[in-house]
Short mmCIF file of C-alpha atoms in Angstrom, two decimals:
data_model
loop_
_atom_site.label_atom_id
_atom_site.label_comp_id
_atom_site.label_asym_id
_atom_site.label_seq_id
_atom_site.Cartn_x
_atom_site.Cartn_y
_atom_site.Cartn_z
CA MET A 1 -0.35 0.07 0.11
CA SER A 2 0.87 3.30 -0.75
CA ALA A 3 -0.11 6.88 -0.42
CA GLY A 4 -0.24 9.00 -4.04
CA ARG A 5 -1.22 12.59 -4.26
CA SER A 6 -4.19 12.67 -4.58
CA ALA A 7 -4.88 11.08 -0.87
CA LEU A 8 -2.81 13.72 1.04
CA ARG A 9 -6.11 15.20 0.49
CA MET A 10 -7.58 12.98 3.37
CA GLY A 11 -7.10 14.81 6.49
CA PRO A 12 -4.42 13.29 8.75
CA ALA A 13 -6.73 11.22 10.78
CA GLU A 14 -8.27 10.19 7.60
CA LEU A 15 -5.54 8.94 6.55
CA VAL A 16 -4.10 6.83 9.53
CA GLN A 17 -7.89 5.34 9.97
CA ALA A 18 -8.59 4.40 6.12
CA ALA A 19 -5.09 2.94 6.52
CA ALA A 20 -5.28 0.93 8.91
CA MET A 21 -8.65 -0.09 7.92
CA ALA A 22 -7.01 -1.39 4.60
CA ARG A 23 -4.35 -3.06 5.83
CA ARG A 24 -6.58 -5.08 8.56
CA PHE A 25 -9.27 -5.71 4.98
CA TYR A 26 -6.86 -6.49 2.36
CA LEU A 27 -4.11 -7.86 4.43
CA GLU A 28 -5.23 -9.11 7.57
CA GLY A 29 -8.27 -10.95 6.25
CA LYS A 30 -10.69 -9.34 8.54
CA SER A 31 -14.18 -8.99 7.43
CA LYS A 32 -16.03 -5.21 7.53
CA ILE A 33 -17.92 -6.32 10.09
CA GLN A 34 -14.35 -6.94 12.93
CA ILE A 35 -13.16 -4.17 11.26
CA ALA A 36 -16.38 -1.73 12.12
CA GLU A 37 -16.84 -3.63 15.88
CA GLU A 38 -12.75 -2.57 16.24
CA PHE A 39 -12.83 0.85 15.43
CA GLY A 40 -16.29 1.54 16.93
CA VAL A 41 -18.01 2.38 13.32
CA SER A 42 -20.66 0.53 11.39
CA ARG A 43 -19.67 -1.77 8.99
CA PHE A 44 -20.93 0.72 5.59
CA LYS A 45 -18.72 2.93 6.71
CA VAL A 46 -15.70 0.51 6.53
CA ALA A 47 -16.95 0.40 3.03
CA ARG A 48 -17.47 4.06 2.38
CA VAL A 49 -13.84 4.15 3.54
CA LEU A 50 -11.98 1.20 1.94
CA GLU A 51 -13.60 2.17 -1.31
CA THR A 52 -12.19 5.73 -0.43
CA ALA A 53 -8.60 4.44 -0.58
CA LEU A 54 -9.32 2.97 -3.28
CA GLU A 55 -10.36 5.77 -5.32
CA ARG A 56 -7.85 7.80 -3.86
CA ASP A 57 -5.01 5.70 -4.66
CA LEU A 58 -3.99 5.29 -0.53
CA VAL A 59 -4.41 1.59 -2.10
CA ARG A 60 -3.27 0.30 -4.77
CA ILE A 61 -4.48 -3.39 -5.91
CA GLU A 62 -2.26 -5.93 -8.28
CA ILE A 63 -3.42 -9.16 -9.90
CA ARG A 64 -0.26 -11.22 -11.23
CA VAL A 65 0.18 -14.72 -12.70
CA PRO A 66 2.83 -15.95 -14.08
CA ALA A 67 4.17 -14.57 -17.06
CA GLU A 68 3.27 -17.39 -19.38
CA LEU A 69 -0.68 -16.47 -18.73
CA ASP A 70 -2.83 -14.32 -20.22
CA ALA A 71 -6.02 -13.84 -17.50
CA GLU A 72 -7.74 -11.17 -19.74
CA ARG A 73 -7.75 -13.16 -22.68
CA SER A 74 -8.41 -16.44 -20.67
CA ASP A 75 -11.70 -14.64 -19.08
CA ALA A 76 -12.89 -13.21 -21.86
CA LEU A 77 -12.47 -16.77 -23.94
CA ARG A 78 -14.06 -18.28 -21.38
CA ALA A 79 -17.22 -16.28 -20.95
CA ARG A 80 -17.69 -16.31 -25.01
CA TYR A 81 -17.90 -19.96 -25.30
CA GLY A 82 -19.65 -20.67 -21.68
CA LEU A 83 -16.78 -22.95 -20.92
CA ARG A 84 -16.01 -23.99 -17.07
CA HIS A 85 -12.37 -23.55 -17.28
CA ALA A 86 -10.32 -21.81 -20.14
CA VAL A 87 -6.10 -21.55 -19.74
CA VAL A 88 -4.78 -18.91 -22.43
CA VAL A 89 -0.66 -19.44 -22.56
CA GLU A 90 1.32 -17.22 -24.53
CA SER A 91 2.31 -18.48 -27.84
CA PRO A 92 5.98 -18.70 -29.55
CA ALA A 93 7.72 -15.33 -30.27
CA GLU A 94 8.63 -16.85 -33.29
CA GLU A 95 5.62 -19.43 -34.35
CA GLN A 96 5.90 -21.62 -37.12
CA ASP A 97 2.85 -21.72 -40.47
CA ASP A 98 3.35 -25.06 -40.07
CA ALA A 99 4.35 -25.73 -36.44
CA PRO A 100 2.16 -28.10 -34.18
CA ASP A 101 1.15 -27.22 -31.24
CA PRO A 102 3.54 -25.30 -28.99
CA GLU A 103 4.42 -27.97 -26.28
CA ASN A 104 3.73 -25.56 -23.27
CA LEU A 105 0.34 -25.90 -23.90
CA GLY A 106 1.13 -29.59 -22.66
CA GLU A 107 2.73 -28.36 -19.55
CA VAL A 108 0.24 -26.56 -19.04
CA ALA A 109 -2.85 -28.29 -19.43
CA ALA A 110 -0.29 -31.08 -16.70
CA ASP A 111 -0.82 -28.68 -13.98
CA LEU A 112 -4.31 -27.76 -14.81
CA LEU A 113 -5.40 -31.67 -14.75
CA GLY A 114 -3.64 -31.27 -11.27
CA GLU A 115 -6.15 -28.90 -10.12
CA LEU A 116 -9.11 -30.93 -11.67
CA VAL A 117 -8.67 -34.47 -11.21
CA ASN A 118 -9.58 -35.96 -7.54
CA GLU A 119 -8.81 -39.62 -6.14
CA GLY A 120 -10.97 -41.96 -7.33
CA ASP A 121 -11.73 -40.68 -10.73
CA VAL A 122 -10.98 -42.19 -14.18
CA LEU A 123 -8.75 -40.20 -16.09
CA GLY A 124 -9.09 -40.82 -19.99
CA LEU A 125 -6.12 -39.46 -22.31
CA ALA A 126 -7.45 -39.22 -26.46
CA TRP A 127 -4.38 -39.76 -28.59
CA GLY A 128 -2.69 -36.52 -29.57
CA ARG A 129 0.42 -34.44 -30.04
CA SER A 130 -0.27 -32.26 -27.19
CA THR A 131 -1.79 -34.82 -24.58
CA ILE A 132 1.00 -36.75 -25.23
CA HIS A 133 3.58 -33.72 -23.88
CA MET A 134 0.79 -33.79 -20.94
CA ALA A 135 1.62 -36.47 -19.89
CA ALA A 136 5.27 -35.99 -19.83
CA ALA A 137 4.96 -32.99 -18.00
CA LEU A 138 2.48 -34.18 -15.30
CA ASP A 139 4.65 -34.37 -11.90
CA ARG A 140 1.45 -34.87 -9.64
CA LEU A 141 -1.94 -36.17 -9.84
CA PRO A 142 -4.17 -37.99 -6.50
CA PRO A 143 -4.89 -41.43 -6.77
CA CYS A 144 -6.88 -42.12 -10.14
CA THR A 145 -7.51 -45.08 -12.49
CA VAL A 146 -6.33 -43.57 -16.08
CA VAL A 147 -7.67 -45.16 -19.40
CA GLN A 148 -6.96 -44.89 -23.16
CA LEU A 149 -9.88 -43.13 -25.29
CA THR A 150 -8.03 -44.17 -28.47
CA GLY A 151 -6.16 -46.24 -30.51
CA VAL A 152 -2.66 -44.88 -31.52
CA TYR A 153 -2.17 -43.20 -34.71
CA ASP A 154 0.79 -46.03 -35.48
CA ALA A 155 0.60 -49.54 -33.45
CA GLY A 156 4.46 -49.40 -34.42
CA THR A 157 5.21 -46.31 -32.12
CA ALA A 158 2.71 -47.38 -29.31
CA GLU A 159 5.51 -47.11 -27.04
CA ARG A 160 6.01 -43.28 -27.79
CA GLY A 161 2.63 -42.51 -27.64
CA SER A 162 -0.52 -42.90 -26.52
CA VAL A 163 0.51 -46.18 -24.14
CA GLU A 164 3.26 -44.46 -23.09
CA ALA A 165 0.59 -40.80 -21.78
CA VAL A 166 -1.66 -43.31 -20.15
CA ARG A 167 1.35 -45.98 -18.38
CA ARG A 168 3.16 -42.20 -16.92
CA ALA A 169 -0.32 -41.01 -16.16
CA ALA A 170 -0.49 -43.86 -14.28
CA GLN A 171 2.36 -44.15 -12.72
CA VAL A 172 2.44 -39.77 -11.22
CA ALA A 173 -0.85 -40.62 -9.94
CA GLY A 174 -0.05 -44.50 -8.34
CA GLY A 175 -3.33 -45.41 -10.50
CA GLU A 176 -4.37 -48.89 -12.85
CA ALA A 177 -3.84 -47.58 -16.70
CA HIS A 178 -6.08 -49.54 -19.11
CA PRO A 179 -4.12 -48.61 -22.42
CA ILE A 180 -5.64 -49.68 -25.88
CA TYR A 181 -2.68 -51.87 -27.80
CA ALA A 182 -4.39 -51.32 -31.00
CA PRO A 183 -4.41 -48.69 -34.65
CA MET A 184 -7.11 -46.03 -34.10
CA LEU A 185 -8.03 -46.44 -37.84
CA LEU A 186 -8.60 -49.72 -39.23
CA PRO A 187 -9.02 -50.80 -42.92
CA ASP A 188 -12.97 -51.53 -42.71
CA PRO A 189 -15.71 -51.80 -40.00
CA ALA A 190 -15.59 -54.76 -39.09
CA THR A 191 -11.63 -55.38 -38.26
CA ALA A 192 -12.71 -52.69 -35.96
CA ALA A 193 -15.25 -55.07 -34.86
CA ALA A 194 -13.83 -57.24 -33.83
CA LEU A 195 -10.59 -55.68 -32.20
CA ARG A 196 -12.97 -53.80 -30.02
CA HIS A 197 -14.27 -57.46 -28.85
CA GLN A 198 -10.68 -58.38 -27.97
CA THR A 199 -10.60 -58.98 -23.95
CA GLY A 200 -8.03 -55.42 -23.34
CA ILE A 201 -9.59 -53.47 -25.44
CA ALA A 202 -12.85 -54.44 -24.08
CA ARG A 203 -12.22 -53.57 -20.53
CA ALA A 204 -10.58 -50.40 -21.85
CA PHE A 205 -14.07 -49.84 -23.56
CA ASP A 206 -15.59 -50.41 -20.24
CA TYR A 207 -13.88 -47.56 -18.57
CA PHE A 208 -15.30 -45.16 -21.04
CA ASP A 209 -18.95 -44.82 -19.32
CA LYS A 210 -16.49 -44.67 -15.60
CA VAL A 211 -14.37 -41.68 -16.83
CA THR A 212 -14.64 -38.71 -15.16
CA VAL A 213 -11.91 -36.10 -16.72
CA ALA A 214 -10.32 -36.98 -20.17
CA ALA A 215 -8.01 -35.07 -22.31
CA VAL A 216 -8.28 -34.48 -25.85
CA SER A 217 -6.32 -32.89 -28.92
CA ILE A 218 -8.24 -30.88 -31.91
CA GLY A 219 -6.36 -30.87 -35.76
CA SER A 220 -7.97 -28.79 -38.10
CA TRP A 221 -8.01 -30.94 -41.65
CA GLU A 222 -4.85 -30.51 -43.51
CA PRO A 223 -1.53 -32.32 -43.94
CA GLY A 224 0.37 -32.38 -40.42
CA ILE A 225 -2.45 -30.94 -38.46
CA SER A 226 -4.82 -34.24 -38.09
CA THR A 227 -3.58 -37.40 -37.56
CA VAL A 228 -6.73 -38.66 -39.53
CA HIS A 229 -5.70 -37.02 -41.80
CA ASP A 230 -2.75 -37.95 -42.91
CA MET A 231 -3.76 -42.01 -41.62
CA LEU A 232 -6.18 -41.81 -44.69
CA SER A 233 -5.71 -42.44 -48.63
CA ASP A 234 -5.99 -39.36 -51.09
CA GLU A 235 -9.43 -40.55 -52.03
CA GLU A 236 -10.73 -40.56 -48.73
CA ARG A 237 -9.37 -37.20 -48.19
CA ALA A 238 -11.41 -35.73 -50.47
CA HIS A 239 -14.00 -37.37 -49.96
CA TYR A 240 -14.84 -36.21 -46.09
CA ALA A 241 -13.63 -32.80 -47.50
CA SER A 242 -16.67 -32.54 -49.68
CA LEU A 243 -18.72 -33.06 -46.43
CA GLY A 244 -17.71 -29.69 -44.67
CA VAL A 245 -14.57 -31.10 -42.09
CA ALA A 246 -12.95 -28.65 -40.60
CA ALA A 247 -12.20 -29.77 -37.84
CA GLU A 248 -11.14 -33.61 -36.49
CA MET A 249 -11.34 -34.84 -32.92
CA SER A 250 -10.48 -38.37 -31.40
CA ALA A 251 -11.56 -39.61 -34.93
CA HIS A 252 -14.76 -37.54 -34.98
CA LEU A 253 -15.25 -35.04 -37.78
CA PHE A 254 -17.13 -32.11 -37.12
CA ASP A 255 -18.08 -29.04 -40.44
CA THR A 256 -17.57 -25.60 -38.92
CA GLU A 257 -20.43 -25.55 -37.14
CA GLY A 258 -19.64 -28.75 -35.19
CA ARG A 259 -22.10 -30.20 -36.37
CA ARG A 260 -20.67 -33.64 -36.78
CA VAL A 261 -19.79 -35.36 -40.50
CA GLY A 262 -18.50 -38.53 -41.78
CA ARG A 263 -19.95 -40.45 -38.96
CA ASP A 264 -19.40 -43.88 -41.24
CA LEU A 265 -15.48 -43.50 -40.33
CA GLY A 266 -16.14 -44.09 -36.48
CA GLU A 267 -17.55 -47.64 -37.37
CA ARG A 268 -13.34 -48.39 -38.70
CA CYS A 269 -11.93 -46.48 -35.76
CA ILE A 270 -11.28 -47.77 -32.22
CA THR A 271 -12.31 -44.62 -30.09
CA VAL A 272 -14.98 -43.70 -27.51
CA GLU A 273 -17.78 -42.99 -28.97
CA ALA A 274 -19.59 -38.83 -29.14
CA ASP A 275 -22.26 -39.36 -27.19
CA ARG A 276 -20.18 -41.36 -24.56
CA LEU A 277 -17.77 -38.32 -24.63
CA ARG A 278 -20.43 -36.33 -24.17
CA ARG A 279 -21.61 -37.31 -20.79
CA ILE A 280 -18.03 -37.37 -19.02
CA PRO A 281 -18.21 -34.46 -17.02
CA GLU A 282 -14.90 -33.01 -17.37
CA VAL A 283 -13.45 -32.70 -21.09
CA VAL A 284 -10.24 -30.90 -21.36
CA ALA A 285 -8.70 -30.32 -25.18
CA ILE A 286 -5.19 -29.30 -25.94
CA ALA A 287 -4.78 -27.00 -28.87
CA GLY A 288 -3.66 -24.13 -30.35
CA GLY A 289 -1.51 -22.23 -32.81
CA GLN A 290 -3.21 -19.94 -36.45
CA ARG A 291 -3.28 -22.95 -38.28
CA LYS A 292 -5.89 -24.52 -35.68
CA ALA A 293 -8.06 -22.02 -34.34
CA ALA A 294 -10.64 -22.36 -37.01
CA ALA A 295 -10.93 -25.90 -35.77
CA ILE A 296 -10.81 -25.08 -32.20
CA GLY A 297 -13.86 -23.27 -32.68
CA ALA A 298 -16.08 -25.79 -34.39
CA VAL A 299 -15.25 -28.43 -31.44
CA LEU A 300 -16.04 -25.84 -28.92
CA ARG A 301 -19.54 -25.71 -30.56
CA SER A 302 -20.20 -29.20 -30.92
CA GLY A 303 -20.75 -29.39 -27.17
CA LEU A 304 -17.86 -32.15 -26.58
CA VAL A 305 -15.40 -30.43 -24.52
CA THR A 306 -16.05 -28.51 -21.17
CA SER A 307 -12.11 -26.50 -20.99
CA LEU A 308 -10.21 -25.69 -23.04
CA VAL A 309 -6.04 -24.84 -22.78
CA THR A 310 -4.58 -23.31 -26.29
CA ASP A 311 -2.26 -19.98 -26.73
CA THR A 312 -2.87 -16.62 -27.59
CA ALA A 313 -2.58 -16.42 -31.29
CA ALA A 314 -6.01 -19.05 -31.26
CA ALA A 315 -7.52 -17.42 -28.79
CA ASP A 316 -7.29 -14.17 -30.46
CA TYR A 317 -9.08 -15.63 -33.71
CA LEU A 318 -11.47 -17.64 -31.62
CA LEU A 319 -12.51 -13.65 -29.24
CA THR A 320 -13.37 -12.21 -32.91
CA GLU A 321 -14.65 -14.58 -35.32
CA SER A 322 -17.96 -13.74 -36.21
CA ALA A 323 -19.91 -16.39 -35.88
CA ALA A 324 -20.53 -16.81 -32.32
CA PRO A 325 -21.36 -19.69 -30.45
CA GLN A 326 -24.92 -20.30 -30.29
CA ARG A 327 -25.27 -22.43 -27.39
CA PRO A 328 -22.42 -22.53 -24.53
CA ALA A 329 -20.46 -25.92 -23.71
CA LEU A 330 -21.58 -26.72 -20.31
CA GLU A 331 -24.89 -26.90 -22.16
CA ARG A 332 -22.50 -30.48 -23.87
CA ALA A 333 -25.74 -29.68 -26.67
CA ASP A 334 -25.64 -31.67 -29.78
CA PRO A 335 -25.94 -29.33 -32.86
CA ASP A 336 -27.33 -31.90 -34.46
CA GLY A 337 -29.84 -32.50 -32.08
CA ASP A 338 -28.89 -35.77 -31.81
#
């Protein structure tokens, strides 16, 4: 607390009393009623004195968050999309146009999960570079079960991807791990259906309805930014593009309004179903960068996620895009009306 020039207009007794009341309220955490009793005045006078102290610069309040967090954008994004939590971090100084999600998103998301997950919860992790970075950055989790929500991008790299992320999270939490040793995309629905009935995969699927917190990634429909896009043939990519796909999350495709398109693709995928995902109480999406900004907006309109960790580049787009969401994310409404 410091006295500015305007505060000197108060008399010395007023200054001393205001400073004492402000110290009790702001530094010692006493209530206005307690302060009123101590000074023998009404609580309404205490309120007036505290208000005057702020107006006349006797008290200065400064709110600080770590430099990498943008509190104003975070709050604006939360309000605009009706999110439960929105955390915006500073974009890299020199963001590459073809860069994946900034790695610091994973670090911040790891800290957020440390807040959101409670003992006894079931944590679900979907495949994605950002969720893999998040799992690597985890250093605290209460005891919980961790389940994989999707197959892997390439079964041959499972140890460096989703499976390892699930194991890492479970190790930090000291809980059970339920990985899925299968590719995310299969050649046909029959092969996918057969794999879903395999013991280990079926056991993981049994946990989907028990998941209380999930972490997912978002991709835009272009090379290197969507896992599913990169797994399909040129003909298949063109087909889904003709349906208006703008975003992908956990092998589910969305148009710009958040409506699901290309649902036949899901029949070939090992992934959590959209209706199950919608029933999970807390779904945290981790995605950022200019190239993903429109895709993030599409997924937010889908009603499948409740919280977002992103960067300033994506946040600026989301806060200025003309297509404002019609339904807050927390309503978990399906744009298709299903």
